[in-house]
Tab-separated table of C-alpha atoms and ligand atoms in Angstrom:
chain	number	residue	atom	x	y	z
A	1	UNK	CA	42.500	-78.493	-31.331
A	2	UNK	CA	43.901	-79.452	-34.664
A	3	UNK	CA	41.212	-80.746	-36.851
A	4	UNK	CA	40.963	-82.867	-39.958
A	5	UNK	CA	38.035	-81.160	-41.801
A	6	UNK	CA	36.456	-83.066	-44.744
A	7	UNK	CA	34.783	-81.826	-47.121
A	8	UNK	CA	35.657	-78.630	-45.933
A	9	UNK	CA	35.439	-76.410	-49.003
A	10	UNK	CA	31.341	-77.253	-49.606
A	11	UNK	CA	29.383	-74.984	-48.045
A	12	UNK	CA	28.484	-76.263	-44.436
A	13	UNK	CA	32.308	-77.359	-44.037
A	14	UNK	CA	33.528	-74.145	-44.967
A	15	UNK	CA	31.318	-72.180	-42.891
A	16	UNK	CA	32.250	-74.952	-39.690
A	17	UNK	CA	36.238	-74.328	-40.628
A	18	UNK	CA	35.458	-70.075	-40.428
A	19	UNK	CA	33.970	-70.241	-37.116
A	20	UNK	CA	36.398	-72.965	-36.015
A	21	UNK	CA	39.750	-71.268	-37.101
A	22	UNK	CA	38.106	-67.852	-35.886
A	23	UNK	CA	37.761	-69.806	-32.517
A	24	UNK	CA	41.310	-70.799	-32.531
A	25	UNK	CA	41.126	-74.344	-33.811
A	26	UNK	CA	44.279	-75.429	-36.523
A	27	UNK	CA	42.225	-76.639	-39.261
A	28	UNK	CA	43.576	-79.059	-42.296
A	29	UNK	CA	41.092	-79.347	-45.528
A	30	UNK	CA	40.700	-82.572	-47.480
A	31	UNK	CA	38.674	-81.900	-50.097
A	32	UNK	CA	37.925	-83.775	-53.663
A	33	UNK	CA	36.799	-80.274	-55.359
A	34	UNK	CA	33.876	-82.076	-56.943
A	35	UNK	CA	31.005	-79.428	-58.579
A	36	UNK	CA	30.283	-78.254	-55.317
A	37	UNK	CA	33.634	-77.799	-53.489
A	38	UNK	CA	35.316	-74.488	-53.953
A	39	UNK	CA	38.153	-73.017	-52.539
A	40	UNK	CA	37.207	-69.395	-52.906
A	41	UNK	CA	34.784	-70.579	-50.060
A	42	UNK	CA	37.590	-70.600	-47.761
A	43	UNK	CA	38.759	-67.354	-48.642
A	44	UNK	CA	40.751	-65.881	-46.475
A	45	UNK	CA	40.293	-68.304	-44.119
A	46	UNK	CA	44.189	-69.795	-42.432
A	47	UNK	CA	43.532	-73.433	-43.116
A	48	UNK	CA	46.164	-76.075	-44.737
A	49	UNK	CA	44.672	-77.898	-47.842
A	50	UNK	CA	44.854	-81.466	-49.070
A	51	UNK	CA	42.987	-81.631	-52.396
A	52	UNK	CA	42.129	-85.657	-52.654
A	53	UNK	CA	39.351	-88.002	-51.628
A	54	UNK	CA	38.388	-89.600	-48.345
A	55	UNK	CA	38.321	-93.114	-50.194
A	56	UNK	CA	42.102	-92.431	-51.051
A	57	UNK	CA	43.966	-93.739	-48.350
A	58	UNK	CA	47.426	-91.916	-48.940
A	59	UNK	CA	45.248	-88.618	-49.186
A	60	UNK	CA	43.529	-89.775	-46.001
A	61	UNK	CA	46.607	-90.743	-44.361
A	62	UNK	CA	48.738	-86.958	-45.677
A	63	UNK	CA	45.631	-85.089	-44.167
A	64	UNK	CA	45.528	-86.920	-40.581
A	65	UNK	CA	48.866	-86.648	-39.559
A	66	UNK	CA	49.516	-85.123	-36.534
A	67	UNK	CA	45.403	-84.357	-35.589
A	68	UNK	CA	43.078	-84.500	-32.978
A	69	UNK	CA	40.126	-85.109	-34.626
A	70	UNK	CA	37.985	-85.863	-37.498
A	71	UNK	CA	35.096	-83.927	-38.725
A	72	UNK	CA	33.846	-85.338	-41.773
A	73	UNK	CA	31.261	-83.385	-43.845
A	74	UNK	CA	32.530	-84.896	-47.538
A	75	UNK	CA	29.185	-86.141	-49.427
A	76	UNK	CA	27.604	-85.946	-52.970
A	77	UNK	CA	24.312	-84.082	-51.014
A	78	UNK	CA	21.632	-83.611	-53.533
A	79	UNK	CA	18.758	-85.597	-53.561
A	80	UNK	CA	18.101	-85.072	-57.991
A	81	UNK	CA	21.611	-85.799	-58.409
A	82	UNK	CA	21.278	-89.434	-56.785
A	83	UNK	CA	18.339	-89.908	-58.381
A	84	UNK	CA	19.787	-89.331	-61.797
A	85	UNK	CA	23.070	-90.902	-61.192
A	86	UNK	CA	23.829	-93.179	-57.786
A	87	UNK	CA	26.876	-94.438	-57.992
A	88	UNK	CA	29.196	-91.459	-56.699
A	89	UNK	CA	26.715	-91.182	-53.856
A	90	UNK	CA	27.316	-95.252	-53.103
A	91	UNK	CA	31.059	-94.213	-53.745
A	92	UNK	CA	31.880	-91.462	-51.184
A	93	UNK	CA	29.313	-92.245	-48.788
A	94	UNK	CA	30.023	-95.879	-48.309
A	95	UNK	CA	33.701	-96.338	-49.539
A	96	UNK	CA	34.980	-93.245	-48.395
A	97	UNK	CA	33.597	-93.524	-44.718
A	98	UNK	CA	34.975	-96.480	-44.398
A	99	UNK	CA	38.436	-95.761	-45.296
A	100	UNK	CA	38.204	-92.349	-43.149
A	101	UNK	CA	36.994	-94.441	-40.112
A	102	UNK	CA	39.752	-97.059	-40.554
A	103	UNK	CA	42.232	-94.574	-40.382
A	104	UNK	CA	41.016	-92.754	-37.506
A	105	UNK	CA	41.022	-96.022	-35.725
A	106	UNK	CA	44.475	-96.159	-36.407
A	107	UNK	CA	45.070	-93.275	-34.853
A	108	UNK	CA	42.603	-93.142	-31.994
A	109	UNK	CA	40.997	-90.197	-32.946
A	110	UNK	CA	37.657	-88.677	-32.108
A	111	UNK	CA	35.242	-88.892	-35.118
A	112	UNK	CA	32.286	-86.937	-36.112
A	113	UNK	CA	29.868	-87.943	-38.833
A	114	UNK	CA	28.001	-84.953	-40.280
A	115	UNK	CA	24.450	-86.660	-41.239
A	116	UNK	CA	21.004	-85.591	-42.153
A	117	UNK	CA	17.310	-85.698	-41.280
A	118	UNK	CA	16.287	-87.452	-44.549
A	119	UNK	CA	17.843	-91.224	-42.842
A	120	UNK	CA	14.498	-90.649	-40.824
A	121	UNK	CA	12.210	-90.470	-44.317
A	122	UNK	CA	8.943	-88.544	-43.687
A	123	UNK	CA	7.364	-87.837	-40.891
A	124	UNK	CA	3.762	-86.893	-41.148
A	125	UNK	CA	3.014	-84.871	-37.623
A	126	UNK	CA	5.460	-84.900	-34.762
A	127	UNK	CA	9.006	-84.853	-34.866
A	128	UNK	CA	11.923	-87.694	-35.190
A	129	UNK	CA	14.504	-88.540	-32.023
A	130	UNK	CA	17.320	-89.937	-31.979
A	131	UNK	CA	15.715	-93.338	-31.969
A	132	UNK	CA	13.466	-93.020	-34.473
A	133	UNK	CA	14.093	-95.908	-36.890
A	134	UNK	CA	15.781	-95.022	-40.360
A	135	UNK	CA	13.883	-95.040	-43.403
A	136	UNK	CA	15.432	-93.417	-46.212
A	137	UNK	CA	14.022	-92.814	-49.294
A	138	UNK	CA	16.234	-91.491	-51.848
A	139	UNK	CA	19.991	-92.795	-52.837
A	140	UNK	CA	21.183	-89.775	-50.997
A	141	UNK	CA	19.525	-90.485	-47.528
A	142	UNK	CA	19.984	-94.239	-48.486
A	143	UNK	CA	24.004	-94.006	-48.738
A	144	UNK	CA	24.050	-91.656	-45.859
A	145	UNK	CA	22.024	-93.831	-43.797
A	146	UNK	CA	24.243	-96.576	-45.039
A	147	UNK	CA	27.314	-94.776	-43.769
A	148	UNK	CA	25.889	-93.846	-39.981
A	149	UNK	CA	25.310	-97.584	-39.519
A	150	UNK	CA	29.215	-97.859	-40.673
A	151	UNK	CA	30.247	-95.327	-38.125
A	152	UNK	CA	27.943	-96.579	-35.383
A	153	UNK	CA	29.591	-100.172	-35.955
A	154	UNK	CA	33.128	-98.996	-35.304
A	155	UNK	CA	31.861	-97.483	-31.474
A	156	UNK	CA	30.549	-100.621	-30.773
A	157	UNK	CA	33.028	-103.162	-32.448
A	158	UNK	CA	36.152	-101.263	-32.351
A	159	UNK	CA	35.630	-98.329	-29.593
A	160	UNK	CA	36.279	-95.524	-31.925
A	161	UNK	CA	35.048	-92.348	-30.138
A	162	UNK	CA	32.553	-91.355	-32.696
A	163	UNK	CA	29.419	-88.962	-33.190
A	164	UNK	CA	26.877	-88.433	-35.635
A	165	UNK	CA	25.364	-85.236	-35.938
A	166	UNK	CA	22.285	-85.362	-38.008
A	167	UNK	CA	21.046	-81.753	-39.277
A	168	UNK	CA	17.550	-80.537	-41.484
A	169	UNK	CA	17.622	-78.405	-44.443
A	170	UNK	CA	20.424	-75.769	-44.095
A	171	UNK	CA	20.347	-72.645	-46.204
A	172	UNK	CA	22.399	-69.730	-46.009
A	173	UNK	CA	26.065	-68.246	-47.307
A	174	UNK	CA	28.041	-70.183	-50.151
A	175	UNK	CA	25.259	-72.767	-51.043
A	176	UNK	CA	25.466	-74.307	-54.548
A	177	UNK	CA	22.641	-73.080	-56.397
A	178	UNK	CA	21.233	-76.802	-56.686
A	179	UNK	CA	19.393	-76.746	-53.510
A	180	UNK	CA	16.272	-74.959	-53.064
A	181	UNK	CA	16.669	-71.641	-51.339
A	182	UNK	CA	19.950	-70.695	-53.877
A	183	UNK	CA	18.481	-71.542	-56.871
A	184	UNK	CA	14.723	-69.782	-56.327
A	185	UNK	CA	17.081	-66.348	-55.412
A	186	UNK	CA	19.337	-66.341	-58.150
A	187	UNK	CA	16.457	-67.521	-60.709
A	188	UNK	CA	14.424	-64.781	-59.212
A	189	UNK	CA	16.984	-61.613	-59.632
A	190	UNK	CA	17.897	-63.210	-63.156
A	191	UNK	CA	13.423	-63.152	-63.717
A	192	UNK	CA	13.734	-66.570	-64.708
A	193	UNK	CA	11.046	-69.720	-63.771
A	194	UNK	CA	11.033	-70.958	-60.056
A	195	UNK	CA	10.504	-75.021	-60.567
A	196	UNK	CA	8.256	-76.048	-57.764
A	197	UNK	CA	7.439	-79.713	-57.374
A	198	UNK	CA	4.602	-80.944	-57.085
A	199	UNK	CA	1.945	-79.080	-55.180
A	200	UNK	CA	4.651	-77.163	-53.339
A	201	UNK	CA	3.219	-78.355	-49.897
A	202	UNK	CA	6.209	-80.667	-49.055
A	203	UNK	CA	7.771	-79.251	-45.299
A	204	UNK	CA	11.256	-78.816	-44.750
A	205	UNK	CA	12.604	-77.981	-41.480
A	206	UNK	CA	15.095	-74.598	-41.803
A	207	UNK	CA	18.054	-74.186	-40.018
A	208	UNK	CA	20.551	-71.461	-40.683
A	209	UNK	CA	24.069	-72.675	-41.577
A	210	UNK	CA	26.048	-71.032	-38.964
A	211	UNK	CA	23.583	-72.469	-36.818
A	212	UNK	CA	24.499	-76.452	-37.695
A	213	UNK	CA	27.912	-75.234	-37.908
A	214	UNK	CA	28.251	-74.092	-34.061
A	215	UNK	CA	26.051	-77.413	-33.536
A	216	UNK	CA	28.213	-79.212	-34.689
A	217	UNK	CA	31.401	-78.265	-32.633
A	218	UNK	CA	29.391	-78.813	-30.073
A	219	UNK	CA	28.942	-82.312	-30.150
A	220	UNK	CA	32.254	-82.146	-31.428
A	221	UNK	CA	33.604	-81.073	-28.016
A	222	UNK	CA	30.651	-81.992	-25.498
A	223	UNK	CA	29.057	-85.120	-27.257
A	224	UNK	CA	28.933	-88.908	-25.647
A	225	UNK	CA	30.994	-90.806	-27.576
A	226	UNK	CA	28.934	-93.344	-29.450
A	227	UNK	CA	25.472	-91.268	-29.288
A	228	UNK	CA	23.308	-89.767	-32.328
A	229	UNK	CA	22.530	-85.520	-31.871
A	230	UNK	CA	19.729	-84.316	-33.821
A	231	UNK	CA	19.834	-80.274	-34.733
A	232	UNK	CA	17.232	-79.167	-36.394
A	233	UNK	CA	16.165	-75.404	-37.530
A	234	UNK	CA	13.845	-73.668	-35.533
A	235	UNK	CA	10.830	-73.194	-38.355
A	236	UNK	CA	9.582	-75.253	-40.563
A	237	UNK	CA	7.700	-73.749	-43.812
A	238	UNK	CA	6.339	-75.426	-46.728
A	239	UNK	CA	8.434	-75.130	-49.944
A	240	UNK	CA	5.773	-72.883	-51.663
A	241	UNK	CA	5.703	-70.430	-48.546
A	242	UNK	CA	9.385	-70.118	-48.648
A	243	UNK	CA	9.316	-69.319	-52.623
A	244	UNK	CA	6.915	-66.614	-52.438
A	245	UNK	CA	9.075	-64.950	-49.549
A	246	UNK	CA	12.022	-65.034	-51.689
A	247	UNK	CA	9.842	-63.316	-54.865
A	248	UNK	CA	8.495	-60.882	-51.887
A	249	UNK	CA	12.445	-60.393	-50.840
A	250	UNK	CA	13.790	-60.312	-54.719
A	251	UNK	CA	10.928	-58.293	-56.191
A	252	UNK	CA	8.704	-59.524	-59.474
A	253	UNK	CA	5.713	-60.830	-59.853
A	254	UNK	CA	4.359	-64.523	-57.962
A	255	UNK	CA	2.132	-65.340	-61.157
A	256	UNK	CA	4.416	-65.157	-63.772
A	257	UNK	CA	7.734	-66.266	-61.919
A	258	UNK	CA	6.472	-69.614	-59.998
A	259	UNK	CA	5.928	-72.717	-62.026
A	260	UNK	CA	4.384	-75.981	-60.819
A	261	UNK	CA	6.543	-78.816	-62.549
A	262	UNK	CA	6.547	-82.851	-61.967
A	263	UNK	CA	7.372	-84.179	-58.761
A	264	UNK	CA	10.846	-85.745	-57.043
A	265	UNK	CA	10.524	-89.359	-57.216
A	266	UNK	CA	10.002	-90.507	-53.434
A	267	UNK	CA	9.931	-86.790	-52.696
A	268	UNK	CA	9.527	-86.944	-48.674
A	269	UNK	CA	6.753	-85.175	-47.761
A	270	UNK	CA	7.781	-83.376	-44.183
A	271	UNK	CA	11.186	-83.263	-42.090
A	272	UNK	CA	10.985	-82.222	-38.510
A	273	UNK	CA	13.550	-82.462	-35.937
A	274	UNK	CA	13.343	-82.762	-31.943
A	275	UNK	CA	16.539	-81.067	-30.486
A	276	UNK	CA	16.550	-81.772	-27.184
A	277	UNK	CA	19.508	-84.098	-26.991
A	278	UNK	CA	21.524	-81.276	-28.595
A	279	UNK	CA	20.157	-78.574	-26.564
A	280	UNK	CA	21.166	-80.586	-23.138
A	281	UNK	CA	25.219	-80.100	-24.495
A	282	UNK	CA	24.314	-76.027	-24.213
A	283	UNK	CA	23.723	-75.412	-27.843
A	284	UNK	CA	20.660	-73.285	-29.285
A	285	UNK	CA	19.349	-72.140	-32.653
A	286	UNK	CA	19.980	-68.416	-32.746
A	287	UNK	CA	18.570	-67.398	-36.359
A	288	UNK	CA	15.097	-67.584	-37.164
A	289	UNK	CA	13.940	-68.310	-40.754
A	290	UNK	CA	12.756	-64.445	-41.686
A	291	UNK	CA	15.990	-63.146	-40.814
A	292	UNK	CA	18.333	-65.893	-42.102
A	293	UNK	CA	16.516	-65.404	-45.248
A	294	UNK	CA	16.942	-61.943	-45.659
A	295	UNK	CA	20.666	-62.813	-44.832
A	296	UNK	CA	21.131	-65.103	-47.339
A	297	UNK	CA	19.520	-63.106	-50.040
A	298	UNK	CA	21.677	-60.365	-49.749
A	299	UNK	CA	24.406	-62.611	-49.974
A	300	UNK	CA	22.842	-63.646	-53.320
A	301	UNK	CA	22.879	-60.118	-54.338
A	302	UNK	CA	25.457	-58.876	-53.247
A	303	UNK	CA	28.277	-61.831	-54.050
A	304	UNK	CA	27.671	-61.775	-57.928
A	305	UNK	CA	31.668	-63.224	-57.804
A	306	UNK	CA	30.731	-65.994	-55.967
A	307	UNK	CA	27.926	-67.258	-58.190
A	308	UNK	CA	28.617	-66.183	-61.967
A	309	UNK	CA	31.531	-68.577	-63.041
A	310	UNK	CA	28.908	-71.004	-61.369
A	311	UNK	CA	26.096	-70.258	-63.323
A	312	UNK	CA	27.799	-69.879	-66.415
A	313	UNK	CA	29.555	-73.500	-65.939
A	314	UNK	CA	28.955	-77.377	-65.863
A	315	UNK	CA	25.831	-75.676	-64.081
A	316	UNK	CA	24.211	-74.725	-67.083
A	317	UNK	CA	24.190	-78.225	-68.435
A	318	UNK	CA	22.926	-79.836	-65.245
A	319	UNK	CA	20.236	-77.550	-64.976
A	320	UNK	CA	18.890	-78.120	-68.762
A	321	UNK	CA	19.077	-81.705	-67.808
A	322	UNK	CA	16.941	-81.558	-64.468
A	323	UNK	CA	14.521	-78.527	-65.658
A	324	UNK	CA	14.440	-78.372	-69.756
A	325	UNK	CA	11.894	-81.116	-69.863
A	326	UNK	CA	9.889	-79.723	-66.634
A	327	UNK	CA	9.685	-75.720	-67.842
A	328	UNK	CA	9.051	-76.577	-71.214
B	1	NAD	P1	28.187	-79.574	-50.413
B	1	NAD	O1	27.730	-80.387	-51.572
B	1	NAD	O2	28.097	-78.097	-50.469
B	1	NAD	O3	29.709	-79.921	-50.079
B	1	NAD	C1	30.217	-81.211	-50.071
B	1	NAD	C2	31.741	-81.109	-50.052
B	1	NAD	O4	32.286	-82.434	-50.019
B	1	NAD	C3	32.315	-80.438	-51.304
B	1	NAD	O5	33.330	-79.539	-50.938
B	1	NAD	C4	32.876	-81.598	-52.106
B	1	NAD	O6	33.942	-81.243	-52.970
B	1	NAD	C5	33.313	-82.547	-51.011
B	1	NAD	N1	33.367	-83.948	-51.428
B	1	NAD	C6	32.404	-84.659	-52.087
B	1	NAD	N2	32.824	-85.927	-52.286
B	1	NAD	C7	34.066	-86.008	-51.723
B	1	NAD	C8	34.993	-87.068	-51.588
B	1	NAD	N3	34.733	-88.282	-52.076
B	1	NAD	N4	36.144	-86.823	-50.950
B	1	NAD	C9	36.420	-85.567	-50.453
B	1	NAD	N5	35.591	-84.539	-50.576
B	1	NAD	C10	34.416	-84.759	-51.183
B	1	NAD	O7	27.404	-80.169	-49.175
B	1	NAD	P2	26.845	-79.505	-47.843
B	1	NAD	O8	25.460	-79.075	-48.094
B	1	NAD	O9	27.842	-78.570	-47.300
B	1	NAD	O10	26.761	-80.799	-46.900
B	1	NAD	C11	27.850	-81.175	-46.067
B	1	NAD	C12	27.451	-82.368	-45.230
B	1	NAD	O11	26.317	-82.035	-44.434
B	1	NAD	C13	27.046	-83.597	-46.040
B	1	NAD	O12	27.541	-84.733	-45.395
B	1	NAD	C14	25.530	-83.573	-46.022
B	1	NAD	O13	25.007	-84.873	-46.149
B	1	NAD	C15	25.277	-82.997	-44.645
B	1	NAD	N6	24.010	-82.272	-44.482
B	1	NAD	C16	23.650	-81.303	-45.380
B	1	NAD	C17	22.463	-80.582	-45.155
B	1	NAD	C18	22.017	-79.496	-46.110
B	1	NAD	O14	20.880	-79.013	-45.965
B	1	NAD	N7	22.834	-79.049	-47.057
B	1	NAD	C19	21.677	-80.864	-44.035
B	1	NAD	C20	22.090	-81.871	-43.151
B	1	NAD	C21	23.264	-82.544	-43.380
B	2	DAU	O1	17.067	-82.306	-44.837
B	2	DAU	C1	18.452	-82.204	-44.990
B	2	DAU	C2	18.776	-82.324	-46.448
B	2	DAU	O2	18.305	-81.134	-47.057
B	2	DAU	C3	20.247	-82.536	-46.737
B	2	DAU	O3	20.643	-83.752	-46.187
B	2	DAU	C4	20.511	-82.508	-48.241
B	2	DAU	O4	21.891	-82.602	-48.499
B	2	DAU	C5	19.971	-81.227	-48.800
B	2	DAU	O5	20.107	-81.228	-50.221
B	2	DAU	C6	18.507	-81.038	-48.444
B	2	DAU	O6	17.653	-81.990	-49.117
B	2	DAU	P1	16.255	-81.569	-49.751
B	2	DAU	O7	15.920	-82.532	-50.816
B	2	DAU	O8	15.245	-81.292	-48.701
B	2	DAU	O9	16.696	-80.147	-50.364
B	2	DAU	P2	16.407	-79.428	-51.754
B	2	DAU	O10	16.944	-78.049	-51.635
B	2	DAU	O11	16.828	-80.237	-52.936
B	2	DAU	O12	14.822	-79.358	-51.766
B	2	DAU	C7	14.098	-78.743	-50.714
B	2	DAU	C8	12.610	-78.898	-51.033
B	2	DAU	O13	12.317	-78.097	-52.201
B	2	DAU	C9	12.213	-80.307	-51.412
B	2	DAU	O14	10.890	-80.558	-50.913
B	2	DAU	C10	12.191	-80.308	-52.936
B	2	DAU	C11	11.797	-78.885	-53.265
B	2	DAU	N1	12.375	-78.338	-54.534
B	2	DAU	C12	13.705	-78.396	-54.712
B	2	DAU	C13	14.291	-77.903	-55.851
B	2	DAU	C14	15.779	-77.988	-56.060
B	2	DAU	C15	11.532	-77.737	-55.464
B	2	DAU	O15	10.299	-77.649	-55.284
B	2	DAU	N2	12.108	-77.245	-56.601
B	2	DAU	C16	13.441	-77.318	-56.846
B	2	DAU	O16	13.889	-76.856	-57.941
């Protein structure tokens, strides 16, 4: 196949467009290069590259010439960020998957939406389906909620062959330090404070990004047109469980590294996803949380490259913004 992969230089697209190219698909990139987006992600990786935005049509159009179908993983995806500042969030999610669906109704062109377990909310015991009503709580799950109702519209109004493929928390290779797991490692081997909000006791649901990413072709090439897939991670932990493995992993000391700081607004208490919809199409999760962890750590460690111009960056200032205040 020749797919149009957006968002493709974040850090779930990038790891879908390895195993996809390594698999034989043609792959084109759009990609806005916000914060997040990074080309050295795609290192190495044979892959054309259309640097522009999926609410810029002539980008849009350049980028979907000549393909078979559309993967689209382009999002602003962390939940501080929208809190702090909405409007890109509104932006991409809602502008930019409508002009993306538009033109792949153009073109006739399969569609997949790459969504997430937070349209769901929280889910106290149990696990969501499929038809589970959506209840998002943050701008981010709000926006991306906003857009699956988009895509869902254009199967039933327009009979665009479309997907959505809703994952939990990923973690793993070439994830911006933002997001939990990242920023715990890398604060740990520098011995600085790991932020935990709250009481720590929120529950995320862990899948391993190479996981999603195989997931995700396969709804891409087995999936009912029109139909939601759920894949979610095999274990689910509590946030302060999974800090004190990654001080066990790093090394230092539990007492002076981890700090309790003020909640997340809204902050969902527990994610869990039921599979079996995904697991009918053939797929599985193959990495457990203990060793996808110890993967991704010595990722951390050993991909210094990857993560210094980061850290000494636009990151800085973002993280004195969300944290000064908190640590004190
Ligand atoms: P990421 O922030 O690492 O990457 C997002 C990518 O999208 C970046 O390359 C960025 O430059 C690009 N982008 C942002 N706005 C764009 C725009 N307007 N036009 C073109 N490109 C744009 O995100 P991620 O964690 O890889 O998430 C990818 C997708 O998977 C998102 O849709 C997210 O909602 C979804 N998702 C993420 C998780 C998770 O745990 N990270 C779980 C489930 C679903
Ligand atoms: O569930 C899927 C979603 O997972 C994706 O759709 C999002 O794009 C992705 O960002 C992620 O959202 P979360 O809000 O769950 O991830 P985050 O890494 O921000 O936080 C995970 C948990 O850790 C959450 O309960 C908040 C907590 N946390 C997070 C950070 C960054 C802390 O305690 N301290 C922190 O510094």
């Amino acid at each position: 196949m020749k797919l149009l992969v957006c968002g493709g230089a974040g850090f779930i697209g990038s790891n879908f467009v390895r195993i996809r190219v390594a698999g034989g698909d043609e792959v084109v990139v759009l990609d806005k290069l916000t914060y997040a987006g990074r080309e050295e992600n795609l290192k190495g990786v044979e892959h054309t590259f259309v640097h522009g935005a999926i609410e810029d049509p002539s980008k849009v159009a350049e980028a979907m010439d000549g393909v078979d179908a559309v993967v689209n993983f382009a999002a602003e995806t962390h939940v501080d960020r929208s809190i702090a500042d909405p409007m890109a969030f509104v932006r991409t999610h809602g502008e930019g998957t409508y002009i993306l669906l538009e033109a792949a109704r153009e073109r006739k062109l399969r569609y997949v939406q790459v969504s997430t377990d937070e349209v769901y909310g929280s889910i106290a015991e149990g696990s969501f389906t499929e038809e589970s009503p959506l209840a998002p709580s943050s701008p981010y799950s709000a926006t991306k909620a906003g857009a699956d109702l988009l895509v869902g519209s254009y199967f039933d109004t327009f009979g665009l062959e479309t997907l959505i493929c809703r994952g939990s928390n990923n973690y793993g290779p070439n994830q911006y330090p933002e997001k939990l797991i990242p920023l715990m490692v890398l604060n740990a081997l520098h011995g600085d404070k790991l932020p935990v909000y709250g009481d720590g006791l929120n529950v995320r649901n862990w899948l391993f990004v190479e996981d999603f990413a195989r997931g995700i072709g396969h709804v891409l090439e087995h999936g009912v047109a029109g139909e939601v897939y759920n894949v979610g991670g095999p274990d689910e932990e509590t946030n302060i469980t999974v800090v004190k493995r990654i001080v066990a992993a790093v090394g230092g000391s539990e007492d002076e590294l981890i700090s309790y700081v003020t909640d997340r607004p809204g902050h969902d208490r527990r994610y869990s996803l039921g599979s079996e919809k995904v697991r009918a199409l053939g797929w599985e999760a193959q990495v457990r949380f203990a060793e996808g962890l110890d993967r991704t750590v010595a990722w951390y460690r050993d991909n210094a490259w990857w993560w210094e111009p980061i850290r000494s960056g636009d990151y800085r200032e973002y993280y004195e913004r969300q944290y000064g205040t908190k640590l004190g």
